[in-house]
GROMACS .gro file of C-alpha atoms in nm:
model
  387
    1UNK     CA    1   8.926  18.974  20.440
    2UNK     CA    2   8.892  18.748  20.748
    3UNK     CA    3   8.871  18.420  20.677
    4UNK     CA    4   8.571  18.333  20.836
    5UNK     CA    5   8.410  18.537  20.649
    6UNK     CA    6   8.420  18.365  20.296
    7UNK     CA    7   8.198  18.114  20.368
    8UNK     CA    8   7.932  18.392  20.473
    9UNK     CA    9   7.987  18.490  20.137
   10UNK     CA   10   7.957  18.221  19.951
   11UNK     CA   11   7.650  18.128  20.100
   12UNK     CA   12   7.478  18.427  20.013
   13UNK     CA   13   7.605  18.423  19.696
   14UNK     CA   14   7.374  18.054  19.676
   15UNK     CA   15   7.078  18.131  19.886
   16UNK     CA   16   7.014  18.451  19.819
   17UNK     CA   17   6.765  18.598  19.610
   18UNK     CA   18   6.935  18.593  19.306
   19UNK     CA   19   7.179  18.288  19.447
   20UNK     CA   20   7.236  17.981  19.240
   21UNK     CA   21   7.056  17.801  19.473
   22UNK     CA   22   6.738  18.032  19.508
   23UNK     CA   23   6.539  17.848  19.294
   24UNK     CA   24   6.499  17.533  19.574
   25UNK     CA   25   6.439  17.764  19.794
   26UNK     CA   26   6.106  17.835  19.610
   27UNK     CA   27   6.034  17.548  19.537
   28UNK     CA   28   6.034  17.365  19.844
   29UNK     CA   29   5.834  17.691  20.009
   30UNK     CA   30   5.534  17.644  19.724
   31UNK     CA   31   5.558  17.226  19.837
   32UNK     CA   32   5.770  17.109  19.549
   33UNK     CA   33   5.976  16.807  19.599
   34UNK     CA   34   6.333  16.866  19.478
   35UNK     CA   35   6.450  16.635  19.230
   36UNK     CA   36   6.779  16.411  19.302
   37UNK     CA   37   7.053  16.684  19.203
   38UNK     CA   38   6.860  16.924  19.454
   39UNK     CA   39   6.999  16.721  19.717
   40UNK     CA   40   7.285  16.619  19.586
   41UNK     CA   41   7.348  16.989  19.524
   42UNK     CA   42   7.283  17.117  19.886
   43UNK     CA   43   7.467  16.789  19.962
   44UNK     CA   44   7.795  16.935  19.837
   45UNK     CA   45   7.756  17.308  19.905
   46UNK     CA   46   7.615  17.277  20.300
   47UNK     CA   47   7.795  16.951  20.424
   48UNK     CA   48   7.919  16.649  20.282
   49UNK     CA   49   7.567  16.472  20.209
   50UNK     CA   50   7.547  16.132  20.112
   51UNK     CA   51   7.522  15.794  20.228
   52UNK     CA   52   7.885  15.660  20.275
   53UNK     CA   53   7.820  15.531  20.618
   54UNK     CA   54   7.649  15.180  20.626
   55UNK     CA   55   7.589  15.109  20.996
   56UNK     CA   56   7.201  15.201  21.156
   57UNK     CA   57   7.120  15.316  21.424
   58UNK     CA   58   6.864  15.336  21.743
   59UNK     CA   59   6.753  15.637  21.925
   60UNK     CA   60   6.947  15.389  22.200
   61UNK     CA   61   7.250  15.412  21.999
   62UNK     CA   62   7.264  15.765  22.030
   63UNK     CA   63   7.180  15.842  22.384
   64UNK     CA   64   7.438  15.547  22.417
   65UNK     CA   65   7.660  15.825  22.239
   66UNK     CA   66   7.556  16.083  22.428
   67UNK     CA   67   7.687  15.885  22.777
   68UNK     CA   68   8.001  15.802  22.651
   69UNK     CA   69   8.098  16.207  22.553
   70UNK     CA   70   8.107  16.045  22.172
   71UNK     CA   71   7.873  16.358  22.085
   72UNK     CA   72   8.008  16.672  22.294
   73UNK     CA   73   7.918  16.900  21.977
   74UNK     CA   74   7.497  16.885  21.911
   75UNK     CA   75   7.313  17.092  21.682
   76UNK     CA   76   6.937  17.108  21.781
   77UNK     CA   77   6.692  17.268  21.515
   78UNK     CA   78   6.329  17.298  21.641
   79UNK     CA   79   6.027  17.467  21.489
   80UNK     CA   80   5.688  17.498  21.589
   81UNK     CA   81   5.567  17.168  21.697
   82UNK     CA   82   5.753  17.225  22.017
   83UNK     CA   83   5.578  17.470  22.172
   84UNK     CA   84   5.238  17.344  22.088
   85UNK     CA   85   5.285  17.169  22.411
   86UNK     CA   86   5.237  17.513  22.579
   87UNK     CA   87   4.984  17.617  22.443
   88UNK     CA   88   5.073  17.823  22.107
   89UNK     CA   89   4.919  17.639  21.772
   90UNK     CA   90   5.113  17.559  21.494
   91UNK     CA   91   5.076  17.700  21.160
   92UNK     CA   92   5.001  17.453  20.931
   93UNK     CA   93   4.753  17.212  21.124
   94UNK     CA   94   4.438  17.156  20.963
   95UNK     CA   95   4.148  17.300  21.172
   96UNK     CA   96   4.344  17.417  21.451
   97UNK     CA   97   4.700  17.615  21.325
   98UNK     CA   98   4.722  17.989  21.327
   99UNK     CA   99   4.657  18.000  20.920
  100UNK     CA  100   4.381  17.797  20.940
  101UNK     CA  101   4.216  18.120  21.189
  102UNK     CA  102   4.195  18.303  21.002
  103UNK     CA  103   4.087  18.179  20.688
  104UNK     CA  104   3.762  18.407  20.774
  105UNK     CA  105   3.950  18.738  20.854
  106UNK     CA  106   4.026  19.030  20.636
  107UNK     CA  107   4.353  18.906  20.451
  108UNK     CA  108   4.311  18.768  20.073
  109UNK     CA  109   4.523  18.443  20.219
  110UNK     CA  110   4.605  18.355  20.577
  111UNK     CA  111   5.009  18.436  20.482
  112UNK     CA  112   4.955  18.740  20.432
  113UNK     CA  113   4.982  18.852  20.752
  114UNK     CA  114   5.332  18.787  20.712
  115UNK     CA  115   5.410  18.972  20.398
  116UNK     CA  116   5.522  19.280  20.407
  117UNK     CA  117   5.367  19.504  20.191
  118UNK     CA  118   5.020  19.364  20.306
  119UNK     CA  119   5.127  19.465  20.613
  120UNK     CA  120   5.228  19.831  20.510
  121UNK     CA  121   4.882  19.823  20.362
  122UNK     CA  122   4.704  19.683  20.662
  123UNK     CA  123   4.871  19.618  20.959
  124UNK     CA  124   4.552  19.531  21.223
  125UNK     CA  125   4.569  19.137  21.080
  126UNK     CA  126   4.944  19.087  21.258
  127UNK     CA  127   4.912  19.296  21.539
  128UNK     CA  128   4.520  19.127  21.635
  129UNK     CA  129   4.778  18.792  21.545
  130UNK     CA  130   5.043  18.948  21.804
  131UNK     CA  131   4.838  19.008  22.051
  132UNK     CA  132   4.815  18.602  22.163
  133UNK     CA  133   5.173  18.602  22.131
  134UNK     CA  134   5.290  18.844  22.460
  135UNK     CA  135   5.529  18.741  22.647
  136UNK     CA  136   5.416  18.551  22.959
  137UNK     CA  137   5.141  18.415  22.761
  138UNK     CA  138   5.268  18.102  22.707
  139UNK     CA  139   5.543  17.944  22.931
  140UNK     CA  140   5.820  17.664  22.837
  141UNK     CA  141   5.751  17.303  22.887
  142UNK     CA  142   5.914  16.988  22.868
  143UNK     CA  143   6.105  17.005  22.544
  144UNK     CA  144   6.252  17.355  22.590
  145UNK     CA  145   6.402  17.247  22.930
  146UNK     CA  146   6.522  16.943  22.757
  147UNK     CA  147   6.741  17.178  22.533
  148UNK     CA  148   6.826  17.324  22.851
  149UNK     CA  149   6.950  17.053  23.020
  150UNK     CA  150   7.164  17.010  22.672
  151UNK     CA  151   7.301  17.336  22.735
  152UNK     CA  152   7.360  17.270  23.086
  153UNK     CA  153   7.502  16.991  23.029
  154UNK     CA  154   7.766  17.158  22.785
  155UNK     CA  155   7.686  16.957  22.470
  156UNK     CA  156   7.454  17.194  22.291
  157UNK     CA  157   7.708  17.405  22.030
  158UNK     CA  158   7.386  17.604  21.847
  159UNK     CA  159   7.029  17.598  21.892
  160UNK     CA  160   6.875  17.685  21.600
  161UNK     CA  161   6.492  17.748  21.589
  162UNK     CA  162   6.223  17.890  21.371
  163UNK     CA  163   5.991  17.990  21.653
  164UNK     CA  164   5.918  18.306  21.719
  165UNK     CA  165   5.739  18.289  22.063
  166UNK     CA  166   6.099  18.356  22.266
  167UNK     CA  167   6.007  18.031  22.520
  168UNK     CA  168   6.369  17.912  22.432
  169UNK     CA  169   6.458  18.234  22.622
  170UNK     CA  170   6.269  18.196  22.885
  171UNK     CA  171   6.355  17.817  22.945
  172UNK     CA  172   6.704  17.956  22.997
  173UNK     CA  173   6.894  17.934  22.668
  174UNK     CA  174   7.128  18.178  22.632
  175UNK     CA  175   7.187  18.430  22.313
  176UNK     CA  176   7.553  18.282  22.216
  177UNK     CA  177   7.356  17.972  22.161
  178UNK     CA  178   7.063  18.087  21.989
  179UNK     CA  179   6.957  18.100  21.655
  180UNK     CA  180   6.657  18.275  21.586
  181UNK     CA  181   6.633  18.195  21.242
  182UNK     CA  182   6.268  18.369  21.182
  183UNK     CA  183   6.347  18.681  21.492
  184UNK     CA  184   6.167  18.764  21.790
  185UNK     CA  185   5.911  18.944  21.933
  186UNK     CA  186   6.221  19.049  22.200
  187UNK     CA  187   6.233  19.378  21.999
  188UNK     CA  188   6.111  19.622  21.744
  189UNK     CA  189   6.152  19.863  21.497
  190UNK     CA  190   6.042  20.151  21.297
  191UNK     CA  191   5.956  20.063  20.924
  192UNK     CA  192   6.023  20.420  20.803
  193UNK     CA  193   6.276  20.509  21.010
  194UNK     CA  194   6.430  20.288  21.115
  195UNK     CA  195   6.469  20.310  21.513
  196UNK     CA  196   6.416  20.055  21.785
  197UNK     CA  197   6.101  20.090  21.943
  198UNK     CA  198   6.113  20.082  22.325
  199UNK     CA  199   5.911  19.697  22.406
  200UNK     CA  200   5.682  19.886  22.695
  201UNK     CA  201   5.482  20.114  22.428
  202UNK     CA  202   5.484  19.828  22.132
  203UNK     CA  203   5.347  19.616  22.376
  204UNK     CA  204   5.106  19.865  22.530
  205UNK     CA  205   4.961  19.905  22.197
  206UNK     CA  206   4.899  19.601  22.087
  207UNK     CA  207   4.721  19.483  22.422
  208UNK     CA  208   4.541  19.795  22.399
  209UNK     CA  209   4.421  19.705  21.988
  210UNK     CA  210   4.625  19.966  21.849
  211UNK     CA  211   4.834  19.991  21.587
  212UNK     CA  212   5.216  20.058  21.746
  213UNK     CA  213   5.352  20.355  21.574
  214UNK     CA  214   5.718  20.526  21.644
  215UNK     CA  215   5.733  20.825  21.841
  216UNK     CA  216   5.952  21.035  21.621
  217UNK     CA  217   5.773  20.961  21.249
  218UNK     CA  218   5.410  20.817  21.350
  219UNK     CA  219   5.535  20.524  21.119
  220UNK     CA  220   5.437  20.138  21.213
  221UNK     CA  221   5.665  19.947  21.434
  222UNK     CA  222   5.719  19.570  21.330
  223UNK     CA  223   5.869  19.299  21.596
  224UNK     CA  224   6.191  19.234  21.461
  225UNK     CA  225   6.023  18.867  21.309
  226UNK     CA  226   6.123  18.797  20.970
  227UNK     CA  227   5.832  18.775  20.740
  228UNK     CA  228   5.846  18.636  20.382
  229UNK     CA  229   6.056  18.830  20.138
  230UNK     CA  230   6.306  18.986  20.402
  231UNK     CA  231   6.648  18.896  20.479
  232UNK     CA  232   6.732  18.607  20.764
  233UNK     CA  233   6.925  18.782  21.059
  234UNK     CA  234   7.338  18.807  21.058
  235UNK     CA  235   7.332  18.506  21.321
  236UNK     CA  236   7.193  18.274  21.122
  237UNK     CA  237   7.464  18.280  20.890
  238UNK     CA  238   7.680  18.111  21.192
  239UNK     CA  239   7.527  17.756  21.051
  240UNK     CA  240   7.799  17.815  20.806
  241UNK     CA  241   8.065  17.706  21.075
  242UNK     CA  242   7.803  17.544  21.293
  243UNK     CA  243   7.676  17.239  21.085
  244UNK     CA  244   7.975  17.119  20.950
  245UNK     CA  245   8.169  17.032  21.281
  246UNK     CA  246   7.846  16.902  21.433
  247UNK     CA  247   7.913  16.540  21.583
  248UNK     CA  248   7.523  16.504  21.649
  249UNK     CA  249   7.232  16.718  21.442
  250UNK     CA  250   6.837  16.703  21.685
  251UNK     CA  251   6.522  16.791  21.458
  252UNK     CA  252   6.244  16.834  21.679
  253UNK     CA  253   5.894  16.972  21.559
  254UNK     CA  254   5.985  17.090  21.236
  255UNK     CA  255   5.804  17.024  20.924
  256UNK     CA  256   6.104  17.108  20.707
  257UNK     CA  257   5.917  17.355  20.454
  258UNK     CA  258   6.017  17.700  20.523
  259UNK     CA  259   6.350  17.738  20.291
  260UNK     CA  260   6.691  17.809  20.375
  261UNK     CA  261   6.579  17.640  20.736
  262UNK     CA  262   6.507  17.303  20.629
  263UNK     CA  263   6.835  17.251  20.437
  264UNK     CA  264   7.034  17.317  20.737
  265UNK     CA  265   6.931  16.952  20.750
  266UNK     CA  266   7.137  16.838  20.511
  267UNK     CA  267   7.462  17.023  20.590
  268UNK     CA  268   7.602  16.822  20.845
  269UNK     CA  269   7.841  16.550  20.765
  270UNK     CA  270   7.688  16.235  20.622
  271UNK     CA  271   7.878  16.008  20.925
  272UNK     CA  272   7.715  16.249  21.141
  273UNK     CA  273   7.369  16.131  21.349
  274UNK     CA  274   7.064  16.294  21.245
  275UNK     CA  275   6.787  16.233  21.506
  276UNK     CA  276   6.437  16.354  21.355
  277UNK     CA  277   6.141  16.364  21.572
  278UNK     CA  278   5.796  16.538  21.470
  279UNK     CA  279   5.437  16.404  21.398
  280UNK     CA  280   5.517  16.295  21.098
  281UNK     CA  281   5.859  16.230  20.826
  282UNK     CA  282   5.924  16.525  20.617
  283UNK     CA  283   6.202  16.720  20.427
  284UNK     CA  284   6.478  16.514  20.292
  285UNK     CA  285   6.480  16.274  20.611
  286UNK     CA  286   6.158  16.156  20.432
  287UNK     CA  287   6.259  16.103  20.085
  288UNK     CA  288   6.616  16.075  20.067
  289UNK     CA  289   6.769  15.948  20.406
  290UNK     CA  290   7.077  15.863  20.541
  291UNK     CA  291   7.149  15.527  20.667
  292UNK     CA  292   7.257  15.709  21.008
  293UNK     CA  293   6.951  15.899  21.032
  294UNK     CA  294   6.686  15.782  21.362
  295UNK     CA  295   6.352  15.872  21.309
  296UNK     CA  296   6.080  15.899  21.614
  297UNK     CA  297   5.727  15.981  21.487
  298UNK     CA  298   5.424  16.070  21.698
  299UNK     CA  299   5.379  16.296  22.007
  300UNK     CA  300   5.706  16.496  22.067
  301UNK     CA  301   5.696  16.506  22.421
  302UNK     CA  302   5.703  16.126  22.437
  303UNK     CA  303   5.999  16.055  22.169
  304UNK     CA  304   6.172  16.305  22.435
  305UNK     CA  305   6.079  16.163  22.704
  306UNK     CA  306   6.201  15.842  22.567
  307UNK     CA  307   6.552  16.009  22.476
  308UNK     CA  308   6.568  16.119  22.837
  309UNK     CA  309   6.496  15.826  22.963
  310UNK     CA  310   6.760  15.651  22.775
  311UNK     CA  311   7.019  15.935  22.885
  312UNK     CA  312   6.922  15.835  23.265
  313UNK     CA  313   6.825  16.264  23.275
  314UNK     CA  314   6.461  16.189  23.411
  315UNK     CA  315   6.482  16.279  23.736
  316UNK     CA  316   6.762  16.571  23.695
  317UNK     CA  317   6.498  16.707  23.382
  318UNK     CA  318   6.231  16.701  23.670
  319UNK     CA  319   6.419  16.887  23.906
  320UNK     CA  320   6.487  17.136  23.659
  321UNK     CA  321   6.148  17.203  23.541
  322UNK     CA  322   6.059  17.207  23.856
  323UNK     CA  323   6.286  17.501  23.978
  324UNK     CA  324   6.198  17.685  23.664
  325UNK     CA  325   5.863  17.671  23.687
  326UNK     CA  326   5.812  17.671  24.052
  327UNK     CA  327   5.555  17.349  24.105
  328UNK     CA  328   5.623  17.059  24.291
  329UNK     CA  329   5.418  16.781  24.412
  330UNK     CA  330   5.373  16.690  24.743
  331UNK     CA  331   5.201  16.379  24.814
  332UNK     CA  332   4.903  16.361  24.529
  333UNK     CA  333   4.886  16.744  24.462
  334UNK     CA  334   5.090  16.965  24.270
  335UNK     CA  335   5.160  17.297  24.420
  336UNK     CA  336   5.272  17.635  24.288
  337UNK     CA  337   5.541  17.744  24.483
  338UNK     CA  338   5.604  18.101  24.523
  339UNK     CA  339   5.856  18.297  24.780
  340UNK     CA  340   5.766  18.320  25.122
  341UNK     CA  341   5.838  18.623  25.320
  342UNK     CA  342   6.130  18.822  25.214
  343UNK     CA  343   6.443  18.712  25.362
  344UNK     CA  344   6.311  18.354  25.564
  345UNK     CA  345   6.431  18.138  25.290
  346UNK     CA  346   6.095  17.967  25.287
  347UNK     CA  347   5.819  17.912  25.065
  348UNK     CA  348   5.442  18.012  24.996
  349UNK     CA  349   5.210  17.665  24.880
  350UNK     CA  350   4.903  17.671  24.928
  351UNK     CA  351   4.731  17.844  25.246
  352UNK     CA  352   5.107  17.747  25.433
  353UNK     CA  353   5.439  17.893  25.442
  354UNK     CA  354   5.691  17.592  25.412
  355UNK     CA  355   6.081  17.552  25.455
  356UNK     CA  356   6.191  17.340  25.199
  357UNK     CA  357   6.543  17.161  25.209
  358UNK     CA  358   6.598  16.817  25.019
  359UNK     CA  359   6.496  16.530  25.093
  360UNK     CA  360   6.779  16.221  25.142
  361UNK     CA  361   7.019  16.212  24.818
  362UNK     CA  362   6.919  16.017  24.553
  363UNK     CA  363   6.559  15.969  24.666
  364UNK     CA  364   6.393  16.282  24.461
  365UNK     CA  365   6.252  16.368  24.701
  366UNK     CA  366   6.237  16.734  24.949
  367UNK     CA  367   6.125  16.812  25.297
  368UNK     CA  368   5.940  17.034  25.379
  369UNK     CA  369   5.899  17.164  25.722
  370UNK     CA  370   5.658  17.450  25.867
  371UNK     CA  371   5.559  17.555  26.221
  372UNK     CA  372   5.218  17.424  26.233
  373UNK     CA  373   5.251  17.093  26.033
  374UNK     CA  374   5.617  16.954  26.188
  375UNK     CA  375   5.834  16.777  25.907
  376UNK     CA  376   5.707  16.612  25.611
  377UNK     CA  377   5.925  16.445  25.292
  378UNK     CA  378   5.752  16.442  24.988
  379UNK     CA  379   5.781  16.320  24.636
  380UNK     CA  380   5.948  16.514  24.350
  381UNK     CA  381   5.755  16.497  24.040
  382UNK     CA  382   5.474  16.696  23.830
  383UNK     CA  383   5.114  16.519  23.916
  384UNK     CA  384   4.808  16.582  23.783
  385UNK     CA  385   4.644  16.757  24.066
  386UNK     CA  386   4.682  17.117  24.184
  387UNK     CA  387   4.670  17.260  24.561
   0.00000   0.00000   0.00000
């Protein structure tokens, strides 16, 4: 047996449907608080838990470690909170979450739309929701691009996401660095014959308010997202190697309520800093914190902005967002920039066509020249106005 396979099999025995720690997953999913012996058990299995390190850290300390390249194997865990700035509701927020929107629909309880038995009996409520998740309906935000910047700087070991919206991919995180723990809409499979279904036909049916069906056997086609009770993707087993070797763990925008994802936060060594950014404390970071934990509670974008500023990456992040989104601040207005005439190297901003080149080094400015505008230099940024 390959050496790498042994810890993976051990993990399955522990966390599988009949594994030793399956009861812990059920308890956490039901909203229960694990007793002390669970925390100790998870630590001894998933990492080297406990609190042997005595030094308290601040966010500024963590930023200094990153700048000094003392942290070069960063593992990131993210949840729905990183996508709410893109306009995607989370699942559990009262009144605004996805679950709240299904309280008056034809479902016994909101979570039923993600249960395979109910889906096979009545798939329409799920596809009513799925229509809102069509690729291109939402775009990555500054948090996604911060993660992309970690990748571009060679610091990202792996990004583990609970999200199924695909915005991490859209932001440019490569497949090799991404573990979509709950699957994604990137592919779909027939629930009967297990054939892969073409994405075009799948989305054509969903957007036309039809239940997508297999062209071969007419079975219902389901996107490859993980429903309650289904096995997680095989790539999830990378955590057996990633977390024990990580030197920094970032946890962003997740309530740490869904197992086994939630327990990954316990899988890093006790000497490894854990930075938790969320509206409120959650999981073991709330009821069993370590001395090297750093909690930044409040608006997630503000917390990420603060870390970016401490790292000295603010201008780099702005430039990345502008390049990827095609929006530039010109004077007091923000313009959507699109390619100009083919082969000209120009861009279209508003009603005018401009040639864009970098301004003086270190100024964060761009030089725009047009045939009827002369040459002007504008500050970069992401202002509130639109042109």
